[in-house]
Amino acid sequence: DAGVTQSPTHLIKTRGQQVTLRCSPKSGHDTVSWYQQALGQGPQFIFQYYEEEERQRGNFPDRFSGHQFPNYSSELNVNALLLGDSALYLCASSLVATSGANVLTFGAGSRLTVL
Amino acid sequence: GNSVTQMEGPVTLSEEAFLTINCTYTATGYPSLFWYVQYPGEGLQLLLKATKADDKGSNKGFEATYRKETTSFHLEKGSVQVSDSAVYFCALFTGGGNKLTFGTGTQLKVEL
């Protein structure tokens, strides 16, 4: 049973560019959350998607946006990249019927470097 | 707002030594508390959890007790192994969605 799959694993962008990161949730899960983990820091909650809508959002600017597709997969988009956006972006999935932090499954992340 | 404070690392121990990683929290309401572990190149894995005061979470020899009076959730293990080398994150959850609040992480290095 595949867990959470994220792509790409690594990517390099330059300031001002835009990036799209992708996440396939664990089989049977319907909710996707995104976290940003800067080097040496703990993950910070970006937002959560369920039924193709953003349900909850952390303290991130509008440059960060997302999408959830009918098959529950999700994308994270970041526009006008800044050097400070360099981080590991983690996707976590869960089943809303059993929601709660103890049932989150995390992917290995996408490492974004902004030059 | 919610916050989690962890002891800074890296923590370097010899194999079979006793481990303590301190974690304190500030939260509104009654949070659930978690320890996650992150091995190199991998995502976060739930290590253990406690959902109410005086609960003890345990897994793979690791333990942590939810202390409401001291707002703490310290991680302990009686005898660490080289394979325990990883980054450990303390986190809290106060309900609603999947928003976890994490500490900054503590790197553990276990040497032979």
PDB file of C-alpha atoms in Angstrom:
ATOM      1  CA  ASP A   1       0.000   0.000   0.000  1.00  0.00           C
ATOM      2  CA  ALA A   2       1.651   3.197  -1.171  1.00  0.00           C
ATOM      3  CA  GLY A   3       1.889   5.963   1.338  1.00  0.00           C
ATOM      4  CA  VAL A   4       1.954   9.655   0.503  1.00  0.00           C
ATOM      5  CA  THR A   5       3.848  10.375  -2.712  1.00  0.00           C
ATOM      6  CA  GLN A   6       5.337  13.771  -3.473  1.00  0.00           C
ATOM      7  CA  SER A   7       7.016  15.137  -6.587  1.00  0.00           C
ATOM      8  CA  PRO A   8       9.476  16.400  -7.458  1.00  0.00           C
ATOM      9  CA  THR A   9      11.835  15.391  -4.666  1.00  0.00           C
ATOM     10  CA  HIS A  10      14.231  18.248  -5.347  1.00  0.00           C
ATOM     11  CA  LEU A  11      14.046  21.376  -7.458  1.00  0.00           C
ATOM     12  CA  ILE A  12      15.869  24.651  -7.899  1.00  0.00           C
ATOM     13  CA  LYS A  13      14.206  27.906  -8.890  1.00  0.00           C
ATOM     14  CA  THR A  14      15.250  31.538  -9.071  1.00  0.00           C
ATOM     15  CA  ARG A  15      13.670  34.489  -7.334  1.00  0.00           C
ATOM     16  CA  GLY A  16      10.437  35.677  -8.920  1.00  0.00           C
ATOM     17  CA  GLN A  17       9.647  32.348 -10.537  1.00  0.00           C
ATOM     18  CA  GLN A  18       6.655  30.185  -9.802  1.00  0.00           C
ATOM     19  CA  VAL A  19       6.663  26.568  -8.608  1.00  0.00           C
ATOM     20  CA  THR A  20       4.128  23.745  -8.445  1.00  0.00           C
ATOM     21  CA  LEU A  21       4.544  20.805  -6.087  1.00  0.00           C
ATOM     22  CA  ARG A  22       2.406  17.681  -6.264  1.00  0.00           C
ATOM     23  CA  CYS A  23       1.072  15.220  -3.743  1.00  0.00           C
ATOM     24  CA  SER A  24      -0.776  11.928  -4.023  1.00  0.00           C
ATOM     25  CA  PRO A  25      -2.395  10.961  -0.733  1.00  0.00           C
ATOM     26  CA  LYS A  26      -2.299   7.555   0.854  1.00  0.00           C
ATOM     27  CA  SER A  27      -4.837   5.177  -0.627  1.00  0.00           C
ATOM     28  CA  GLY A  28      -8.196   5.681   1.065  1.00  0.00           C
ATOM     29  CA  HIS A  29      -7.419   9.179   2.329  1.00  0.00           C
ATOM     30  CA  ASP A  30      -9.457  12.193   1.211  1.00  0.00           C
ATOM     31  CA  THR A  31      -7.835  15.150   2.979  1.00  0.00           C
ATOM     32  CA  VAL A  32      -4.490  16.755   2.196  1.00  0.00           C
ATOM     33  CA  SER A  33      -2.491  19.249   4.248  1.00  0.00           C
ATOM     34  CA  TRP A  34       0.712  21.075   3.324  1.00  0.00           C
ATOM     35  CA  TYR A  35       3.524  22.090   5.648  1.00  0.00           C
ATOM     36  CA  GLN A  36       6.682  24.156   5.110  1.00  0.00           C
ATOM     37  CA  GLN A  37       9.825  23.070   6.951  1.00  0.00           C
ATOM     38  CA  ALA A  38      12.671  25.571   6.755  1.00  0.00           C
ATOM     39  CA  LEU A  39      16.180  24.286   7.491  1.00  0.00           C
ATOM     40  CA  GLY A  40      16.636  23.672  11.201  1.00  0.00           C
ATOM     41  CA  GLN A  41      13.010  24.472  11.964  1.00  0.00           C
ATOM     42  CA  GLY A  42       9.844  22.541  12.654  1.00  0.00           C
ATOM     43  CA  PRO A  43       7.140  22.216  10.009  1.00  0.00           C
ATOM     44  CA  GLN A  44       4.681  25.104   9.711  1.00  0.00           C
ATOM     45  CA  PHE A  45       1.084  24.490   8.599  1.00  0.00           C
ATOM     46  CA  ILE A  46       0.238  26.115   5.257  1.00  0.00           C
ATOM     47  CA  PHE A  47      -3.276  24.878   4.493  1.00  0.00           C
ATOM     48  CA  GLN A  48      -5.618  21.915   4.311  1.00  0.00           C
ATOM     49  CA  TYR A  49      -7.828  20.730   1.450  1.00  0.00           C
ATOM     50  CA  TYR A  50     -10.932  18.599   1.592  1.00  0.00           C
ATOM     51  CA  GLU A  51     -13.606  18.137  -1.082  1.00  0.00           C
ATOM     52  CA  GLU A  52     -11.516  20.290  -3.411  1.00  0.00           C
ATOM     53  CA  GLU A  53     -11.774  23.322  -1.133  1.00  0.00           C
ATOM     54  CA  GLU A  54      -9.347  25.028   1.202  1.00  0.00           C
ATOM     55  CA  ARG A  55     -10.687  24.359   4.694  1.00  0.00           C
ATOM     56  CA  GLN A  56      -8.056  25.831   6.974  1.00  0.00           C
ATOM     57  CA  ARG A  57      -5.092  28.092   6.425  1.00  0.00           C
ATOM     58  CA  GLY A  58      -2.006  28.970   8.394  1.00  0.00           C
ATOM     59  CA  ASN A  59      -0.157  32.275   8.446  1.00  0.00           C
ATOM     60  CA  PHE A  60       1.108  32.276   4.867  1.00  0.00           C
ATOM     61  CA  PRO A  61       0.678  34.987   2.203  1.00  0.00           C
ATOM     62  CA  ASP A  62      -1.579  34.686  -0.810  1.00  0.00           C
ATOM     63  CA  ARG A  63       1.460  33.784  -2.921  1.00  0.00           C
ATOM     64  CA  PHE A  64       0.861  30.304  -1.562  1.00  0.00           C
ATOM     65  CA  SER A  65      -2.143  28.639  -3.140  1.00  0.00           C
ATOM     66  CA  GLY A  66      -3.337  25.129  -3.650  1.00  0.00           C
ATOM     67  CA  HIS A  67      -5.713  22.841  -5.379  1.00  0.00           C
ATOM     68  CA  GLN A  68      -7.252  19.464  -4.760  1.00  0.00           C
ATOM     69  CA  PHE A  69      -8.438  17.284  -7.601  1.00  0.00           C
ATOM     70  CA  PRO A  70     -11.390  14.861  -7.712  1.00  0.00           C
ATOM     71  CA  ASN A  71      -8.989  11.952  -7.155  1.00  0.00           C
ATOM     72  CA  TYR A  72      -7.890  13.658  -3.877  1.00  0.00           C
ATOM     73  CA  SER A  73      -4.408  14.496  -5.136  1.00  0.00           C
ATOM     74  CA  SER A  74      -3.220  18.015  -4.508  1.00  0.00           C
ATOM     75  CA  GLU A  75      -0.914  20.737  -5.769  1.00  0.00           C
ATOM     76  CA  LEU A  76       0.840  23.505  -3.902  1.00  0.00           C
ATOM     77  CA  ASN A  77       1.677  26.603  -5.950  1.00  0.00           C
ATOM     78  CA  VAL A  78       4.008  29.354  -4.863  1.00  0.00           C
ATOM     79  CA  ASN A  79       4.240  32.528  -6.953  1.00  0.00           C
ATOM     80  CA  ALA A  80       6.902  35.240  -6.994  1.00  0.00           C
ATOM     81  CA  LEU A  81       9.411  33.065  -5.163  1.00  0.00           C
ATOM     82  CA  LEU A  82      11.586  34.617  -2.475  1.00  0.00           C
ATOM     83  CA  LEU A  83      14.858  33.329  -1.090  1.00  0.00           C
ATOM     84  CA  GLY A  84      12.999  32.658   2.159  1.00  0.00           C
ATOM     85  CA  ASP A  85      10.727  30.176   0.425  1.00  0.00           C
ATOM     86  CA  SER A  86      13.614  27.704   0.305  1.00  0.00           C
ATOM     87  CA  ALA A  87      12.426  24.800   2.424  1.00  0.00           C
ATOM     88  CA  LEU A  88      11.222  21.220   2.533  1.00  0.00           C
ATOM     89  CA  TYR A  89       7.525  21.113   1.665  1.00  0.00           C
ATOM     90  CA  LEU A  90       5.679  18.262   3.312  1.00  0.00           C
ATOM     91  CA  CYS A  91       2.330  16.859   2.310  1.00  0.00           C
ATOM     92  CA  ALA A  92       0.213  14.956   4.819  1.00  0.00           C
ATOM     93  CA  SER A  93      -2.972  13.045   4.157  1.00  0.00           C
ATOM     94  CA  SER A  94      -5.777  11.718   6.298  1.00  0.00           C
ATOM     95  CA  LEU A  95      -9.366  10.529   6.178  1.00  0.00           C
ATOM     96  CA  VAL A  96     -11.765  13.221   7.307  1.00  0.00           C
ATOM     97  CA  ALA A  97     -14.024  10.738   9.018  1.00  0.00           C
ATOM     98  CA  THR A  98     -11.159   9.963  11.379  1.00  0.00           C
ATOM     99  CA  SER A  99      -9.620  13.429  11.384  1.00  0.00           C
ATOM    100  CA  GLY A 100      -7.118  14.410  13.965  1.00  0.00           C
ATOM    101  CA  ALA A 101      -3.397  14.801  14.087  1.00  0.00           C
ATOM    102  CA  ASN A 102      -2.789  11.215  15.129  1.00  0.00           C
ATOM    103  CA  VAL A 103      -3.937   9.840  11.792  1.00  0.00           C
ATOM    104  CA  LEU A 104      -1.832  12.033   9.513  1.00  0.00           C
ATOM    105  CA  THR A 105       0.503  10.263   7.095  1.00  0.00           C
ATOM    106  CA  PHE A 106       3.395  12.409   5.881  1.00  0.00           C
ATOM    107  CA  GLY A 107       5.264  12.180   2.612  1.00  0.00           C
ATOM    108  CA  ALA A 108       9.043  12.501   2.319  1.00  0.00           C
ATOM    109  CA  GLY A 109       8.740  16.033   1.005  1.00  0.00           C
ATOM    110  CA  SER A 110       9.847  18.215  -1.892  1.00  0.00           C
ATOM    111  CA  ARG A 111      13.060  20.150  -1.293  1.00  0.00           C
ATOM    112  CA  LEU A 112      12.824  23.603  -2.918  1.00  0.00           C
ATOM    113  CA  THR A 113      15.889  25.791  -3.279  1.00  0.00           C
ATOM    114  CA  VAL A 114      15.413  29.372  -4.419  1.00  0.00           C
ATOM    115  CA  LEU A 115      18.512  31.121  -5.789  1.00  0.00           C
TER     116      LEU A 115
ATOM    117  CA  GLY B   1      -1.403  31.424  20.446  1.00  0.00           C
ATOM    118  CA  ASN B   2      -0.056  27.895  20.547  1.00  0.00           C
ATOM    119  CA  SER B   3       3.655  27.212  20.749  1.00  0.00           C
ATOM    120  CA  VAL B   4       6.071  24.385  21.495  1.00  0.00           C
ATOM    121  CA  THR B   5       9.570  24.777  22.914  1.00  0.00           C
ATOM    122  CA  GLN B   6      12.138  21.998  22.637  1.00  0.00           C
ATOM    123  CA  MET B   7      15.653  21.691  23.940  1.00  0.00           C
ATOM    124  CA  GLU B   8      18.231  22.593  21.338  1.00  0.00           C
ATOM    125  CA  GLY B   9      20.418  19.973  19.785  1.00  0.00           C
ATOM    126  CA  PRO B  10      22.336  18.214  18.674  1.00  0.00           C
ATOM    127  CA  VAL B  11      22.233  15.739  21.512  1.00  0.00           C
ATOM    128  CA  THR B  12      25.074  13.236  21.258  1.00  0.00           C
ATOM    129  CA  LEU B  13      24.932  10.031  23.298  1.00  0.00           C
ATOM    130  CA  SER B  14      26.737   6.740  23.471  1.00  0.00           C
ATOM    131  CA  GLU B  15      24.784   3.598  22.673  1.00  0.00           C
ATOM    132  CA  GLU B  16      22.779   2.303  25.668  1.00  0.00           C
ATOM    133  CA  ALA B  17      22.734   5.728  27.332  1.00  0.00           C
ATOM    134  CA  PHE B  18      19.569   7.244  28.791  1.00  0.00           C
ATOM    135  CA  LEU B  19      17.796   9.831  26.671  1.00  0.00           C
ATOM    136  CA  THR B  20      15.699  12.815  27.697  1.00  0.00           C
ATOM    137  CA  ILE B  21      14.510  15.464  25.251  1.00  0.00           C
ATOM    138  CA  ASN B  22      12.607  18.257  26.941  1.00  0.00           C
ATOM    139  CA  CYS B  23       9.413  19.723  25.510  1.00  0.00           C
ATOM    140  CA  THR B  24       7.144  22.382  26.964  1.00  0.00           C
ATOM    141  CA  TYR B  25       4.090  23.933  25.409  1.00  0.00           C
ATOM    142  CA  THR B  26       1.698  26.855  25.509  1.00  0.00           C
ATOM    143  CA  ALA B  27      -1.821  26.254  24.252  1.00  0.00           C
ATOM    144  CA  THR B  28      -5.375  27.396  24.573  1.00  0.00           C
ATOM    145  CA  GLY B  29      -7.744  24.675  25.613  1.00  0.00           C
ATOM    146  CA  TYR B  30      -6.664  21.097  26.113  1.00  0.00           C
ATOM    147  CA  PRO B  31      -4.234  20.000  23.422  1.00  0.00           C
ATOM    148  CA  SER B  32      -3.214  16.561  22.324  1.00  0.00           C
ATOM    149  CA  LEU B  33       0.542  16.099  22.376  1.00  0.00           C
ATOM    150  CA  PHE B  34       2.773  14.195  19.995  1.00  0.00           C
ATOM    151  CA  TRP B  35       6.326  13.200  19.289  1.00  0.00           C
ATOM    152  CA  TYR B  36       7.304  12.745  15.654  1.00  0.00           C
ATOM    153  CA  VAL B  37      10.598  11.384  14.343  1.00  0.00           C
ATOM    154  CA  GLN B  38      12.279  12.279  11.058  1.00  0.00           C
ATOM    155  CA  TYR B  39      15.015  10.016   9.723  1.00  0.00           C
ATOM    156  CA  PRO B  40      17.364  11.409   7.058  1.00  0.00           C
ATOM    157  CA  GLY B  41      15.634  11.749   3.701  1.00  0.00           C
ATOM    158  CA  GLU B  42      12.293  10.636   5.044  1.00  0.00           C
ATOM    159  CA  GLY B  43       9.030  12.242   6.087  1.00  0.00           C
ATOM    160  CA  LEU B  44       7.719  12.602   9.604  1.00  0.00           C
ATOM    161  CA  GLN B  45       6.613   9.491  11.433  1.00  0.00           C
ATOM    162  CA  LEU B  46       4.379   9.534  14.476  1.00  0.00           C
ATOM    163  CA  LEU B  47       6.341   8.104  17.397  1.00  0.00           C
ATOM    164  CA  LEU B  48       3.845   8.429  20.246  1.00  0.00           C
ATOM    165  CA  LYS B  49       0.951  10.523  21.494  1.00  0.00           C
ATOM    166  CA  ALA B  50      -1.067  11.481  24.557  1.00  0.00           C
ATOM    167  CA  THR B  51      -4.476  13.063  24.458  1.00  0.00           C
ATOM    168  CA  LYS B  52      -5.144  14.109  28.049  1.00  0.00           C
ATOM    169  CA  ALA B  53      -3.361  15.011  31.270  1.00  0.00           C
ATOM    170  CA  ASP B  54      -1.366  12.206  32.936  1.00  0.00           C
ATOM    171  CA  ASP B  55      -1.588  10.001  29.843  1.00  0.00           C
ATOM    172  CA  LYS B  56       1.642   8.216  28.982  1.00  0.00           C
ATOM    173  CA  GLY B  57       2.418   7.590  25.341  1.00  0.00           C
ATOM    174  CA  SER B  58       4.885   4.835  24.498  1.00  0.00           C
ATOM    175  CA  ASN B  59       6.339   3.164  21.423  1.00  0.00           C
ATOM    176  CA  LYS B  60       9.592   1.373  20.517  1.00  0.00           C
ATOM    177  CA  GLY B  61      10.981   1.917  24.017  1.00  0.00           C
ATOM    178  CA  PHE B  62      10.264   5.656  23.981  1.00  0.00           C
ATOM    179  CA  GLU B  63       7.913   7.188  26.547  1.00  0.00           C
ATOM    180  CA  ALA B  64       6.432  10.604  27.295  1.00  0.00           C
ATOM    181  CA  THR B  65       3.939  11.684  29.961  1.00  0.00           C
ATOM    182  CA  TYR B  66       1.469  14.549  29.478  1.00  0.00           C
ATOM    183  CA  ARG B  67       2.075  16.852  32.485  1.00  0.00           C
ATOM    184  CA  LYS B  68      -0.570  19.567  32.560  1.00  0.00           C
ATOM    185  CA  GLU B  69       0.760  21.187  35.746  1.00  0.00           C
ATOM    186  CA  THR B  70       4.163  21.818  34.149  1.00  0.00           C
ATOM    187  CA  THR B  71       2.864  22.008  30.543  1.00  0.00           C
ATOM    188  CA  SER B  72       5.484  19.478  29.529  1.00  0.00           C
ATOM    189  CA  PHE B  73       5.796  16.329  27.444  1.00  0.00           C
ATOM    190  CA  HIS B  74       9.399  15.177  27.778  1.00  0.00           C
ATOM    191  CA  LEU B  75      10.596  12.269  25.645  1.00  0.00           C
ATOM    192  CA  GLU B  76      12.611   9.512  27.343  1.00  0.00           C
ATOM    193  CA  LYS B  77      14.250   6.239  26.429  1.00  0.00           C
ATOM    194  CA  GLY B  78      16.166   4.031  28.780  1.00  0.00           C
ATOM    195  CA  SER B  79      18.762   2.721  26.324  1.00  0.00           C
ATOM    196  CA  VAL B  80      19.312   4.356  22.948  1.00  0.00           C
ATOM    197  CA  GLN B  81      20.638   2.609  19.852  1.00  0.00           C
ATOM    198  CA  VAL B  82      22.562   3.918  16.872  1.00  0.00           C
ATOM    199  CA  SER B  83      19.380   3.389  14.827  1.00  0.00           C
ATOM    200  CA  ASP B  84      17.605   5.995  16.989  1.00  0.00           C
ATOM    201  CA  SER B  85      19.711   8.742  15.404  1.00  0.00           C
ATOM    202  CA  ALA B  86      17.195  11.148  13.881  1.00  0.00           C
ATOM    203  CA  VAL B  87      15.473  14.481  14.460  1.00  0.00           C
ATOM    204  CA  TYR B  88      12.676  14.440  17.023  1.00  0.00           C
ATOM    205  CA  PHE B  89       9.792  16.917  16.958  1.00  0.00           C
ATOM    206  CA  CYS B  90       7.355  17.678  19.734  1.00  0.00           C
ATOM    207  CA  ALA B  91       3.961  18.881  18.513  1.00  0.00           C
ATOM    208  CA  LEU B  92       0.526  19.811  19.732  1.00  0.00           C
ATOM    209  CA  PHE B  93      -2.964  19.715  18.255  1.00  0.00           C
ATOM    210  CA  THR B  94      -5.965  21.609  19.579  1.00  0.00           C
ATOM    211  CA  GLY B  95      -8.586  20.310  17.203  1.00  0.00           C
ATOM    212  CA  GLY B  96     -10.042  21.450  13.920  1.00  0.00           C
ATOM    213  CA  GLY B  97      -8.521  20.337  10.683  1.00  0.00           C
ATOM    214  CA  ASN B  98      -5.002  18.991  10.537  1.00  0.00           C
ATOM    215  CA  LYS B  99      -3.078  21.927  11.944  1.00  0.00           C
ATOM    216  CA  LEU B 100      -0.226  20.691  14.102  1.00  0.00           C
ATOM    217  CA  THR B 101       2.057  23.146  15.894  1.00  0.00           C
ATOM    218  CA  PHE B 102       5.625  21.829  15.971  1.00  0.00           C
ATOM    219  CA  GLY B 103       8.703  22.628  17.961  1.00  0.00           C
ATOM    220  CA  THR B 104      11.985  23.334  16.187  1.00  0.00           C
ATOM    221  CA  GLY B 105      13.196  19.759  16.508  1.00  0.00           C
ATOM    222  CA  THR B 106      16.058  18.151  18.384  1.00  0.00           C
ATOM    223  CA  GLN B 107      18.702  16.183  16.529  1.00  0.00           C
ATOM    224  CA  LEU B 108      19.855  13.029  18.278  1.00  0.00           C
ATOM    225  CA  LYS B 109      23.150  11.383  17.385  1.00  0.00           C
ATOM    226  CA  VAL B 110      23.942   8.021  18.948  1.00  0.00           C
ATOM    227  CA  GLU B 111      27.499   6.740  18.684  1.00  0.00           C
ATOM    228  CA  LEU B 112      28.981   3.315  19.316  1.00  0.00           C
TER     229      LEU B 112
END
